Amino acid sequence: MNTPNEATQTAAPSLAVFLRQNMREYGILIALVVIMIFFQIITGGVLFRPVNLTNLVLQNSFVVIMALGMLLVIVAGHIDLSVGSIVAIIGAVAAVMMVNYKIDPWTTSLVCLILGGVIGAAQGYWIAYHHIPAFIVTLAGMLVFRGMTLWLLGGMNIGPFPAEFQKLSTGFLPDLVSLPELPLLGSLHSTSILLTLAIPALLVYLSWRSRKLNESHGIEVEPFAFFVTQNAVLVAVMVFLGYQLSTYKGFPNILVIMGVLIAFYTFVTTRTTIGRRIYALGGNEKATRLSGINTDRLSFYTFINMGVLAGFAGLIVAARLNSSTPKAGNGFELDVIAACFIGGASTTGGVGKITGAVVGAFIMGVLNNGMSIMGLGIDFQQMVKGLVLLAAVVFDLYNKQKS
Amino acid sequence: MSTNVILEMRNITKTFPGVKALSDVSFSVEEGEIHALCGENGAGKSTLMKVLSGVYPYGTYDGEIYYNGQLKKFGSIKDTEEEGIIIIHQELALIPMLSIAENIFLGNEVAKGGVINWAEATRRTTELLAKVGLKENPSTLITNIGVGKQQLVEIAKALSKKVKLLILDEPTASLNESDSNALLDLLLEFKKQGLTSIIISHKLNEISRVADKITVLRDGATVETLDCHAEKISEARIIQGMVGRELSDRFPKRVSKVGETIFEVRNWTAYHPIHSDRKISNGINLNVKRGEVVGIAGLMGAGRTEFAMSVFGRSYGQKISGEVLINGKPADVSTVERAIKSGLAYVTEDRKQLGLVLINNVMHNNTLANHKGISRNFVIDEYTERKAANEYRDRLRIRTPSIYQDVVNLSGGNQQKVVLAKWLFANPDVLILDEPTRGIDVGAKYEIYSIVNDLVAAGKAVIFISSEMPELLGTCDRIYVMNEGAIVAEMPVAEASQENIMGAIMRSGEKV
């Protein structure tokens, strides 16, 4: 009745079928592109200007970085409401260390990242080992760390920081060779334009290799036409954005860090046993535990990881503002959580992708940026962002019911 | 008996993306009869009943439903319930923290203007409970009564809705023998009062006992309808229809080759996780040898699952004491991870809650308990993993379109095979199987017995927990009998019989 390897013998699905099956994944990406084009038009071409693109990256880096950790927390079946307050307390600690005690930025950063991990561990301890709902524990954390920030800063702003520290969020990659002014292309940042060409080439090579490898193992791959189109679009978009950035000051440092982190967490979630276990934990904790997996420890780790990333975001925010304020990071938790849900994470755990969360974060970022350029007030911005979040989740649910 | 046809389903076809679940099925039920629906898992029984009860509304299937001679186009469960067609699903739909009365009238409250008349609700509940022979207070919470009684509450709930056609999906799957018998007697009693019922069951002895007619489905199509009054229908006859061939023996033959003791539990005592003064395991001594299948018999609630789980990484209970020896040496089984490392595996009776990550695919579930086997330095080798999953799919004949299918979409028997595959992949020396054939069909059961045989032939040891005594007698070498958390008898299978086992249980009860 069942022939062996029956699945591998079926022909590759047609393009239409394939698109329908992967609707959610591409839907969100298409939504991002549509939103970007919409704002490009309505702002009279401001959105894609090199200066603005650079700003977009700088403004959103910390949301993206926290979304990476939040996605793991949400997939594991938890939530973390305290990340905005962690951003604030880490910024405050960094300020006190560097400004009041003149400690160098490197030591300060290291201490702050560890402190972020400790804060994550403190909350994770109650959630993982005492099974207190994450909502409650991190709600408490949100208040406690905000209060600590106020106390530490005495209600004032502390700054400015050493120039070296500011480079974290305002620095750019060094220009290795200064390129001459080129016809048509203009003056370009050498390192950045090199990366602009090298990274897409590397990605195309990797996906081509993985496709070949899959084929040789008899695994179903997406239709060839689709593969080509997908890669062509990806390359075109990356080269365009990279080129735009290269005509200005080049790639911000933070863009590179962000890229490395995204690649790292994508790898962890899709290719490692730890990632696999987090998905299993969110899908069915009891079954996972009975399969010999220490689910408590796994939950604990996701919160430590979240704490470190939130701490890192705290440093970026402080460096960007060049001062630590008691209000830093206010409401960030909502942007970060929204990014994950827009990106397709499930509220009940077990489902969600790093790429989805990143795209979700950029959707929020472009909305913020575009509406600011249009001159819309914070009032309208919040209404629109709220509705987009709702629409994304409704779309998800509708999709799920249809299949 | 009247010969009015109360229900006729004509040429029902229902397709899901990629699968034809029902193909041109016709089925008719006469008023006042008990009509059994038999078939292997995935034969389409539940789908057919979901079409009938409006879970799949009119328009999502092809074909016609005539009820009392009229063509019906049911749009929802509410529509069918108004007509008196009530379905009781295999997984009971009761709210644990609400009372019996609240559950019975849930969605159908005895209320005026939104205000509930509790006195009237309680009075009516008492009446309904008397009808189903359940002696419980209407205000008792569902969580505090056993599964058998919960099943009766479901039936009382159906009665409260003026049921005319009662559909029971595997009503006795999780009941012990005496509760099952009580339930079947109740059905026969209702039949006398004119109630029509459709019963889906894998327990053929029960079907032969109560059914007037038997319709057999196979691969989404009607095979035949047998009239139990016209001729005597044997279980073998029903099985033949279900599997399409004669199943000469329900238990595959095995030559046992029993070796030295591999697994031993000494003086195992554990207490209830909440009520810390209640013993759930009481000084249990037990051993299994290489190549041996050892059964643990007992009634529902005898403490077999609790014992097995307390041994397997202390997953149940507290204040656990006792010793576990593997190959004669004390083994550390204090966490699930260590128990697995010691060579132990526990295949749970509750595959949905405790056995599977339903939203993950077959492959991911298959390898969940042995990530070491598919990874190096935490990095998963997807080709090794894929190869393993395909191998187990073929070996255990897991029917799934691909190993990338989410297990939630598989039928019960195939889900059970995925749980087994998971533990086989972990390569244990001792497997504890807890009700491994619950709720699955004859064909799949046979396959699971065969897998057990293969395992012991390979020198592993199996502990087989089951409430179905014929199954234990057919598969085991030796049987322990458990009652109230203690081993009350041990017998080689040659000396064991259903009477012996029941006798041991009864005698132990008297002593207390």
PDB file of N, CA and C in Angstrom, chain B residues 187-268:
ATOM      1  N   LEU B 187     -27.251   1.241  27.161  1.00  0.00           N
ATOM      2  CA  LEU B 187     -27.645   1.408  25.759  1.00  0.00           C
ATOM      3  C   LEU B 187     -28.778   0.457  25.405  1.00  0.00           C
ATOM      4  N   LEU B 188     -28.675  -0.779  25.864  1.00  0.00           N
ATOM      5  CA  LEU B 188     -29.730  -1.761  25.583  1.00  0.00           C
ATOM      6  C   LEU B 188     -31.043  -1.331  26.246  1.00  0.00           C
ATOM      7  N   GLU B 189     -30.909  -0.760  27.430  1.00  0.00           N
ATOM      8  CA  GLU B 189     -32.092  -0.275  28.156  1.00  0.00           C
ATOM      9  C   GLU B 189     -32.759   0.866  27.366  1.00  0.00           C
ATOM     10  N   PHE B 190     -31.947   1.780  26.874  1.00  0.00           N
ATOM     11  CA  PHE B 190     -32.485   2.904  26.089  1.00  0.00           C
ATOM     12  C   PHE B 190     -33.121   2.405  24.804  1.00  0.00           C
ATOM     13  N   LYS B 191     -32.532   1.362  24.251  1.00  0.00           N
ATOM     14  CA  LYS B 191     -33.075   0.803  23.014  1.00  0.00           C
ATOM     15  C   LYS B 191     -34.512   0.352  23.238  1.00  0.00           C
ATOM     16  N   LYS B 192     -34.741  -0.269  24.376  1.00  0.00           N
ATOM     17  CA  LYS B 192     -36.097  -0.722  24.703  1.00  0.00           C
ATOM     18  C   LYS B 192     -37.059   0.455  24.740  1.00  0.00           C
ATOM     19  N   GLN B 193     -36.527   1.616  25.154  1.00  0.00           N
ATOM     20  CA  GLN B 193     -37.384   2.804  25.216  1.00  0.00           C
ATOM     21  C   GLN B 193     -37.456   3.507  23.863  1.00  0.00           C
ATOM     22  N   GLY B 194     -36.856   2.912  22.838  1.00  0.00           N
ATOM     23  CA  GLY B 194     -37.028   3.439  21.490  1.00  0.00           C
ATOM     24  C   GLY B 194     -35.913   4.328  20.979  1.00  0.00           C
ATOM     25  N   LEU B 195     -34.820   4.461  21.729  1.00  0.00           N
ATOM     26  CA  LEU B 195     -33.725   5.321  21.269  1.00  0.00           C
ATOM     27  C   LEU B 195     -32.902   4.591  20.206  1.00  0.00           C
ATOM     28  N   THR B 196     -32.545   5.334  19.179  1.00  0.00           N
ATOM     29  CA  THR B 196     -31.679   4.774  18.146  1.00  0.00           C
ATOM     30  C   THR B 196     -30.248   5.184  18.457  1.00  0.00           C
ATOM     31  N   SER B 197     -29.317   4.268  18.339  1.00  0.00           N
ATOM     32  CA  SER B 197     -27.932   4.703  18.521  1.00  0.00           C
ATOM     33  C   SER B 197     -26.995   4.131  17.467  1.00  0.00           C
ATOM     34  N   ILE B 198     -25.964   4.916  17.226  1.00  0.00           N
ATOM     35  CA  ILE B 198     -24.879   4.476  16.349  1.00  0.00           C
ATOM     36  C   ILE B 198     -23.648   4.413  17.235  1.00  0.00           C
ATOM     37  N   ILE B 199     -22.965   3.280  17.210  1.00  0.00           N
ATOM     38  CA  ILE B 199     -21.804   3.153  18.088  1.00  0.00           C
ATOM     39  C   ILE B 199     -20.579   2.799  17.249  1.00  0.00           C
ATOM     40  N   ILE B 200     -19.532   3.580  17.461  1.00  0.00           N
ATOM     41  CA  ILE B 200     -18.253   3.272  16.814  1.00  0.00           C
ATOM     42  C   ILE B 200     -17.401   2.601  17.863  1.00  0.00           C
ATOM     43  N   SER B 201     -16.864   1.447  17.570  1.00  0.00           N
ATOM     44  CA  SER B 201     -16.020   0.796  18.567  1.00  0.00           C
ATOM     45  C   SER B 201     -15.035  -0.153  17.903  1.00  0.00           C
ATOM     46  N   HIS B 202     -13.899  -0.293  18.577  1.00  0.00           N
ATOM     47  CA  HIS B 202     -12.922  -1.274  18.121  1.00  0.00           C
ATOM     48  C   HIS B 202     -13.063  -2.570  18.901  1.00  0.00           C
ATOM     49  N   LYS B 203     -13.879  -2.517  19.953  1.00  0.00           N
ATOM     50  CA  LYS B 203     -14.010  -3.711  20.784  1.00  0.00           C
ATOM     51  C   LYS B 203     -15.103  -4.593  20.214  1.00  0.00           C
ATOM     52  N   LEU B 204     -14.681  -5.579  19.472  1.00  0.00           N
ATOM     53  CA  LEU B 204     -15.647  -6.365  18.696  1.00  0.00           C
ATOM     54  C   LEU B 204     -16.552  -7.202  19.579  1.00  0.00           C
ATOM     55  N   ASN B 205     -16.030  -7.632  20.744  1.00  0.00           N
ATOM     56  CA  ASN B 205     -16.897  -8.416  21.622  1.00  0.00           C
ATOM     57  C   ASN B 205     -18.077  -7.587  22.106  1.00  0.00           C
ATOM     58  N   GLU B 206     -17.813  -6.279  22.325  1.00  0.00           N
ATOM     59  CA  GLU B 206     -18.900  -5.403  22.765  1.00  0.00           C
ATOM     60  C   GLU B 206     -19.907  -5.200  21.651  1.00  0.00           C
ATOM     61  N   ILE B 207     -19.367  -5.051  20.450  1.00  0.00           N
ATOM     62  CA  ILE B 207     -20.255  -4.843  19.313  1.00  0.00           C
ATOM     63  C   ILE B 207     -21.160  -6.054  19.116  1.00  0.00           C
ATOM     64  N   SER B 208     -20.549  -7.234  19.159  1.00  0.00           N
ATOM     65  CA  SER B 208     -21.374  -8.425  18.951  1.00  0.00           C
ATOM     66  C   SER B 208     -22.447  -8.509  20.030  1.00  0.00           C
ATOM     67  N   ARG B 209     -22.137  -7.957  21.189  1.00  0.00           N
ATOM     68  CA  ARG B 209     -23.100  -8.069  22.279  1.00  0.00           C
ATOM     69  C   ARG B 209     -24.306  -7.164  22.079  1.00  0.00           C
ATOM     70  N   VAL B 210     -24.095  -5.936  21.639  1.00  0.00           N
ATOM     71  CA  VAL B 210     -25.224  -4.993  21.629  1.00  0.00           C
ATOM     72  C   VAL B 210     -25.800  -4.698  20.245  1.00  0.00           C
ATOM     73  N   ALA B 211     -25.023  -4.899  19.174  1.00  0.00           N
ATOM     74  CA  ALA B 211     -25.452  -4.354  17.888  1.00  0.00           C
ATOM     75  C   ALA B 211     -26.553  -5.188  17.230  1.00  0.00           C
ATOM     76  N   ASP B 212     -27.462  -4.469  16.568  1.00  0.00           N
ATOM     77  CA  ASP B 212     -28.450  -5.142  15.732  1.00  0.00           C
ATOM     78  C   ASP B 212     -27.914  -5.275  14.319  1.00  0.00           C
ATOM     79  N   LYS B 213     -27.197  -4.249  13.924  1.00  0.00           N
ATOM     80  CA  LYS B 213     -26.603  -4.274  12.591  1.00  0.00           C
ATOM     81  C   LYS B 213     -25.191  -3.726  12.673  1.00  0.00           C
ATOM     82  N   ILE B 214     -24.376  -4.186  11.760  1.00  0.00           N
ATOM     83  CA  ILE B 214     -22.995  -3.718  11.737  1.00  0.00           C
ATOM     84  C   ILE B 214     -22.661  -3.269  10.317  1.00  0.00           C
ATOM     85  N   THR B 215     -22.223  -2.011  10.205  1.00  0.00           N
ATOM     86  CA  THR B 215     -21.758  -1.569   8.898  1.00  0.00           C
ATOM     87  C   THR B 215     -20.240  -1.462   8.960  1.00  0.00           C
ATOM     88  N   VAL B 216     -19.604  -2.055   7.964  1.00  0.00           N
ATOM     89  CA  VAL B 216     -18.146  -2.058   7.957  1.00  0.00           C
ATOM     90  C   VAL B 216     -17.638  -1.100   6.889  1.00  0.00           C
ATOM     91  N   LEU B 217     -16.737  -0.227   7.291  1.00  0.00           N
ATOM     92  CA  LEU B 217     -16.095   0.696   6.344  1.00  0.00           C
ATOM     93  C   LEU B 217     -14.642   0.273   6.157  1.00  0.00           C
ATOM     94  N   ARG B 218     -14.165   0.452   4.945  1.00  0.00           N
ATOM     95  CA  ARG B 218     -12.748   0.232   4.705  1.00  0.00           C
ATOM     96  C   ARG B 218     -12.265   1.246   3.682  1.00  0.00           C
ATOM     97  N   ASP B 219     -11.179   1.927   3.995  1.00  0.00           N
ATOM     98  CA  ASP B 219     -10.588   2.925   3.091  1.00  0.00           C
ATOM     99  C   ASP B 219     -11.614   3.913   2.557  1.00  0.00           C
ATOM    100  N   GLY B 220     -12.486   4.397   3.420  1.00  0.00           N
ATOM    101  CA  GLY B 220     -13.429   5.434   3.027  1.00  0.00           C
ATOM    102  C   GLY B 220     -14.619   4.951   2.226  1.00  0.00           C
ATOM    103  N   ALA B 221     -14.856   3.642   2.170  1.00  0.00           N
ATOM    104  CA  ALA B 221     -16.016   3.142   1.417  1.00  0.00           C
ATOM    105  C   ALA B 221     -16.753   2.092   2.246  1.00  0.00           C
ATOM    106  N   THR B 222     -18.062   1.952   1.988  1.00  0.00           N
ATOM    107  CA  THR B 222     -18.830   0.939   2.700  1.00  0.00           C
ATOM    108  C   THR B 222     -18.470  -0.429   2.132  1.00  0.00           C
ATOM    109  N   VAL B 223     -18.168  -1.366   3.005  1.00  0.00           N
ATOM    110  CA  VAL B 223     -17.867  -2.714   2.542  1.00  0.00           C
ATOM    111  C   VAL B 223     -19.134  -3.554   2.564  1.00  0.00           C
ATOM    112  N   GLU B 224     -19.828  -3.520   3.700  1.00  0.00           N
ATOM    113  CA  GLU B 224     -21.029  -4.347   3.836  1.00  0.00           C
ATOM    114  C   GLU B 224     -21.782  -3.920   5.079  1.00  0.00           C
ATOM    115  N   THR B 225     -23.055  -4.320   5.134  1.00  0.00           N
ATOM    116  CA  THR B 225     -23.813  -4.160   6.360  1.00  0.00           C
ATOM    117  C   THR B 225     -24.276  -5.545   6.782  1.00  0.00           C
ATOM    118  N   LEU B 226     -23.910  -5.925   8.004  1.00  0.00           N
ATOM    119  CA  LEU B 226     -24.242  -7.261   8.486  1.00  0.00           C
ATOM    120  C   LEU B 226     -25.431  -7.163   9.425  1.00  0.00           C
ATOM    121  N   ASP B 227     -26.366  -8.094   9.278  1.00  0.00           N
ATOM    122  CA  ASP B 227     -27.529  -8.117  10.159  1.00  0.00           C
ATOM    123  C   ASP B 227     -27.306  -9.179  11.224  1.00  0.00           C
ATOM    124  N   CYS B 228     -27.214  -8.730  12.460  1.00  0.00           N
ATOM    125  CA  CYS B 228     -26.864  -9.660  13.530  1.00  0.00           C
ATOM    126  C   CYS B 228     -28.015 -10.595  13.890  1.00  0.00           C
ATOM    127  N   HIS B 229     -29.227 -10.251  13.460  1.00  0.00           N
ATOM    128  CA  HIS B 229     -30.347 -11.122  13.796  1.00  0.00           C
ATOM    129  C   HIS B 229     -30.538 -12.206  12.748  1.00  0.00           C
ATOM    130  N   ALA B 230     -30.127 -11.905  11.512  1.00  0.00           N
ATOM    131  CA  ALA B 230     -30.289 -12.880  10.438  1.00  0.00           C
ATOM    132  C   ALA B 230     -29.338 -14.053  10.623  1.00  0.00           C
ATOM    133  N   GLU B 231     -28.151 -13.742  11.080  1.00  0.00           N
ATOM    134  CA  GLU B 231     -27.187 -14.827  11.273  1.00  0.00           C
ATOM    135  C   GLU B 231     -26.278 -14.466  12.444  1.00  0.00           C
ATOM    136  N   LYS B 232     -25.589 -15.460  12.935  1.00  0.00           N
ATOM    137  CA  LYS B 232     -24.652 -15.201  14.029  1.00  0.00           C
ATOM    138  C   LYS B 232     -23.360 -14.644  13.424  1.00  0.00           C
ATOM    139  N   ILE B 233     -22.998 -13.441  13.867  1.00  0.00           N
ATOM    140  CA  ILE B 233     -21.806 -12.811  13.300  1.00  0.00           C
ATOM    141  C   ILE B 233     -20.633 -13.026  14.262  1.00  0.00           C
ATOM    142  N   SER B 234     -19.611 -13.672  13.793  1.00  0.00           N
ATOM    143  CA  SER B 234     -18.453 -13.894  14.663  1.00  0.00           C
ATOM    144  C   SER B 234     -17.508 -12.701  14.560  1.00  0.00           C
ATOM    145  N   GLU B 235     -16.635 -12.581  15.563  1.00  0.00           N
ATOM    146  CA  GLU B 235     -15.665 -11.489  15.522  1.00  0.00           C
ATOM    147  C   GLU B 235     -14.761 -11.628  14.301  1.00  0.00           C
ATOM    148  N   ALA B 236     -14.424 -12.881  13.995  1.00  0.00           N
ATOM    149  CA  ALA B 236     -13.543 -13.115  12.844  1.00  0.00           C
ATOM    150  C   ALA B 236     -14.200 -12.611  11.564  1.00  0.00           C
ATOM    151  N   ARG B 237     -15.536 -12.757  11.505  1.00  0.00           N
ATOM    152  CA  ARG B 237     -16.272 -12.321  10.324  1.00  0.00           C
ATOM    153  C   ARG B 237     -16.175 -10.789  10.162  1.00  0.00           C
ATOM    154  N   ILE B 238     -16.291 -10.079  11.279  1.00  0.00           N
ATOM    155  CA  ILE B 238     -16.212  -8.610  11.223  1.00  0.00           C
ATOM    156  C   ILE B 238     -14.808  -8.180  10.812  1.00  0.00           C
ATOM    157  N   ILE B 239     -13.826  -8.826  11.411  1.00  0.00           N
ATOM    158  CA  ILE B 239     -12.436  -8.475  11.105  1.00  0.00           C
ATOM    159  C   ILE B 239     -12.145  -8.694   9.622  1.00  0.00           C
ATOM    160  N   GLN B 240     -12.685  -9.776   9.124  1.00  0.00           N
ATOM    161  CA  GLN B 240     -12.476 -10.071   7.706  1.00  0.00           C
ATOM    162  C   GLN B 240     -12.957  -8.911   6.835  1.00  0.00           C
ATOM    163  N   GLY B 241     -14.140  -8.369   7.196  1.00  0.00           N
ATOM    164  CA  GLY B 241     -14.659  -7.235   6.441  1.00  0.00           C
ATOM    165  C   GLY B 241     -13.787  -5.998   6.585  1.00  0.00           C
ATOM    166  N   MET B 242     -13.268  -5.791   7.797  1.00  0.00           N
ATOM    167  CA  MET B 242     -12.489  -4.587   8.061  1.00  0.00           C
ATOM    168  C   MET B 242     -11.153  -4.576   7.343  1.00  0.00           C
ATOM    169  N   VAL B 243     -10.481  -5.720   7.378  1.00  0.00           N
ATOM    170  CA  VAL B 243      -9.133  -5.731   6.808  1.00  0.00           C
ATOM    171  C   VAL B 243      -9.113  -6.295   5.400  1.00  0.00           C
ATOM    172  N   GLY B 244     -10.262  -6.849   4.953  1.00  0.00           N
ATOM    173  CA  GLY B 244     -10.330  -7.326   3.578  1.00  0.00           C
ATOM    174  C   GLY B 244      -9.668  -8.671   3.388  1.00  0.00           C
ATOM    175  N   ARG B 245      -9.313  -9.296   4.483  1.00  0.00           N
ATOM    176  CA  ARG B 245      -8.724 -10.621   4.372  1.00  0.00           C
ATOM    177  C   ARG B 245      -9.026 -11.320   5.675  1.00  0.00           C
ATOM    178  N   GLU B 246      -8.814 -12.594   5.698  1.00  0.00           N
ATOM    179  CA  GLU B 246      -9.087 -13.292   6.944  1.00  0.00           C
ATOM    180  C   GLU B 246      -7.884 -13.187   7.848  1.00  0.00           C
ATOM    181  N   LEU B 247      -8.126 -12.730   9.060  1.00  0.00           N
ATOM    182  CA  LEU B 247      -7.035 -12.618  10.003  1.00  0.00           C
ATOM    183  C   LEU B 247      -7.097 -13.874  10.853  1.00  0.00           C
ATOM    184  N   SER B 248      -6.234 -14.826  10.513  1.00  0.00           N
ATOM    185  CA  SER B 248      -6.367 -16.139  11.147  1.00  0.00           C
ATOM    186  C   SER B 248      -6.098 -16.047  12.647  1.00  0.00           C
ATOM    187  N   ASP B 249      -5.157 -15.174  13.011  1.00  0.00           N
ATOM    188  CA  ASP B 249      -4.809 -15.073  14.417  1.00  0.00           C
ATOM    189  C   ASP B 249      -4.702 -13.608  14.778  1.00  0.00           C
ATOM    190  N   ARG B 250      -5.267 -13.234  15.900  1.00  0.00           N
ATOM    191  CA  ARG B 250      -5.205 -11.823  16.264  1.00  0.00           C
ATOM    192  C   ARG B 250      -3.870 -11.455  16.888  1.00  0.00           C
ATOM    193  N   PHE B 251      -3.152 -12.457  17.323  1.00  0.00           N
ATOM    194  CA  PHE B 251      -1.842 -12.182  17.908  1.00  0.00           C
ATOM    195  C   PHE B 251      -0.778 -12.923  17.117  1.00  0.00           C
ATOM    196  N   PRO B 252       0.201 -12.197  16.615  1.00  0.00           N
ATOM    197  CA  PRO B 252       1.237 -12.870  15.832  1.00  0.00           C
ATOM    198  C   PRO B 252       2.007 -13.857  16.716  1.00  0.00           C
ATOM    199  N   LYS B 253       2.399 -14.955  16.124  1.00  0.00           N
ATOM    200  CA  LYS B 253       3.102 -16.004  16.887  1.00  0.00           C
ATOM    201  C   LYS B 253       4.514 -15.565  17.244  1.00  0.00           C
ATOM    202  N   ARG B 254       4.974 -16.083  18.340  1.00  0.00           N
ATOM    203  CA  ARG B 254       6.320 -15.727  18.774  1.00  0.00           C
ATOM    204  C   ARG B 254       6.901 -16.900  19.549  1.00  0.00           C
ATOM    205  N   VAL B 255       8.129 -17.201  19.275  1.00  0.00           N
ATOM    206  CA  VAL B 255       8.828 -18.201  20.072  1.00  0.00           C
ATOM    207  C   VAL B 255       9.642 -17.441  21.098  1.00  0.00           C
ATOM    208  N   SER B 256       9.310 -17.593  22.376  1.00  0.00           N
ATOM    209  CA  SER B 256      10.051 -16.774  23.336  1.00  0.00           C
ATOM    210  C   SER B 256      11.384 -17.412  23.666  1.00  0.00           C
ATOM    211  N   LYS B 257      12.359 -16.514  23.744  1.00  0.00           N
ATOM    212  CA  LYS B 257      13.710 -16.946  24.094  1.00  0.00           C
ATOM    213  C   LYS B 257      14.133 -16.052  25.241  1.00  0.00           C
ATOM    214  N   VAL B 258      13.786 -16.476  26.457  1.00  0.00           N
ATOM    215  CA  VAL B 258      13.992 -15.622  27.614  1.00  0.00           C
ATOM    216  C   VAL B 258      15.408 -15.784  28.152  1.00  0.00           C
ATOM    217  N   GLY B 259      16.069 -14.645  28.359  1.00  0.00           N
ATOM    218  CA  GLY B 259      17.455 -14.674  28.839  1.00  0.00           C
ATOM    219  C   GLY B 259      17.559 -14.294  30.306  1.00  0.00           C
ATOM    220  N   GLU B 260      18.665 -13.631  30.648  1.00  0.00           N
ATOM    221  CA  GLU B 260      18.892 -13.279  32.056  1.00  0.00           C
ATOM    222  C   GLU B 260      18.094 -12.010  32.389  1.00  0.00           C
ATOM    223  N   THR B 261      17.966 -11.729  33.674  1.00  0.00           N
ATOM    224  CA  THR B 261      17.217 -10.549  34.120  1.00  0.00           C
ATOM    225  C   THR B 261      17.942  -9.287  33.669  1.00  0.00           C
ATOM    226  N   ILE B 262      17.196  -8.399  33.059  1.00  0.00           N
ATOM    227  CA  ILE B 262      17.815  -7.162  32.591  1.00  0.00           C
ATOM    228  C   ILE B 262      17.348  -5.964  33.403  1.00  0.00           C
ATOM    229  N   PHE B 263      16.114  -6.029  33.886  1.00  0.00           N
ATOM    230  CA  PHE B 263      15.532  -4.872  34.570  1.00  0.00           C
ATOM    231  C   PHE B 263      14.815  -5.342  35.818  1.00  0.00           C
ATOM    232  N   GLU B 264      15.093  -4.666  36.903  1.00  0.00           N
ATOM    233  CA  GLU B 264      14.469  -5.076  38.146  1.00  0.00           C
ATOM    234  C   GLU B 264      14.111  -3.853  38.980  1.00  0.00           C
ATOM    235  N   VAL B 265      12.911  -3.890  39.551  1.00  0.00           N
ATOM    236  CA  VAL B 265      12.500  -2.825  40.464  1.00  0.00           C
ATOM    237  C   VAL B 265      12.320  -3.464  41.828  1.00  0.00           C
ATOM    238  N   ARG B 266      12.912  -2.842  42.862  1.00  0.00           N
ATOM    239  CA  ARG B 266      12.801  -3.414  44.196  1.00  0.00           C
ATOM    240  C   ARG B 266      12.155  -2.435  45.153  1.00  0.00           C
ATOM    241  N   ASN B 267      11.124  -2.950  45.816  1.00  0.00           N
ATOM    242  CA  ASN B 267      10.546  -2.209  46.929  1.00  0.00           C
ATOM    243  C   ASN B 267      10.164  -0.778  46.578  1.00  0.00           C
ATOM    244  N   TRP B 268       9.499  -0.614  45.455  1.00  0.00           N
ATOM    245  CA  TRP B 268       9.204   0.728  44.942  1.00  0.00           C
ATOM    246  C   TRP B 268       7.953   1.293  45.605  1.00  0.00           C
TER     247      TRP B 268
END
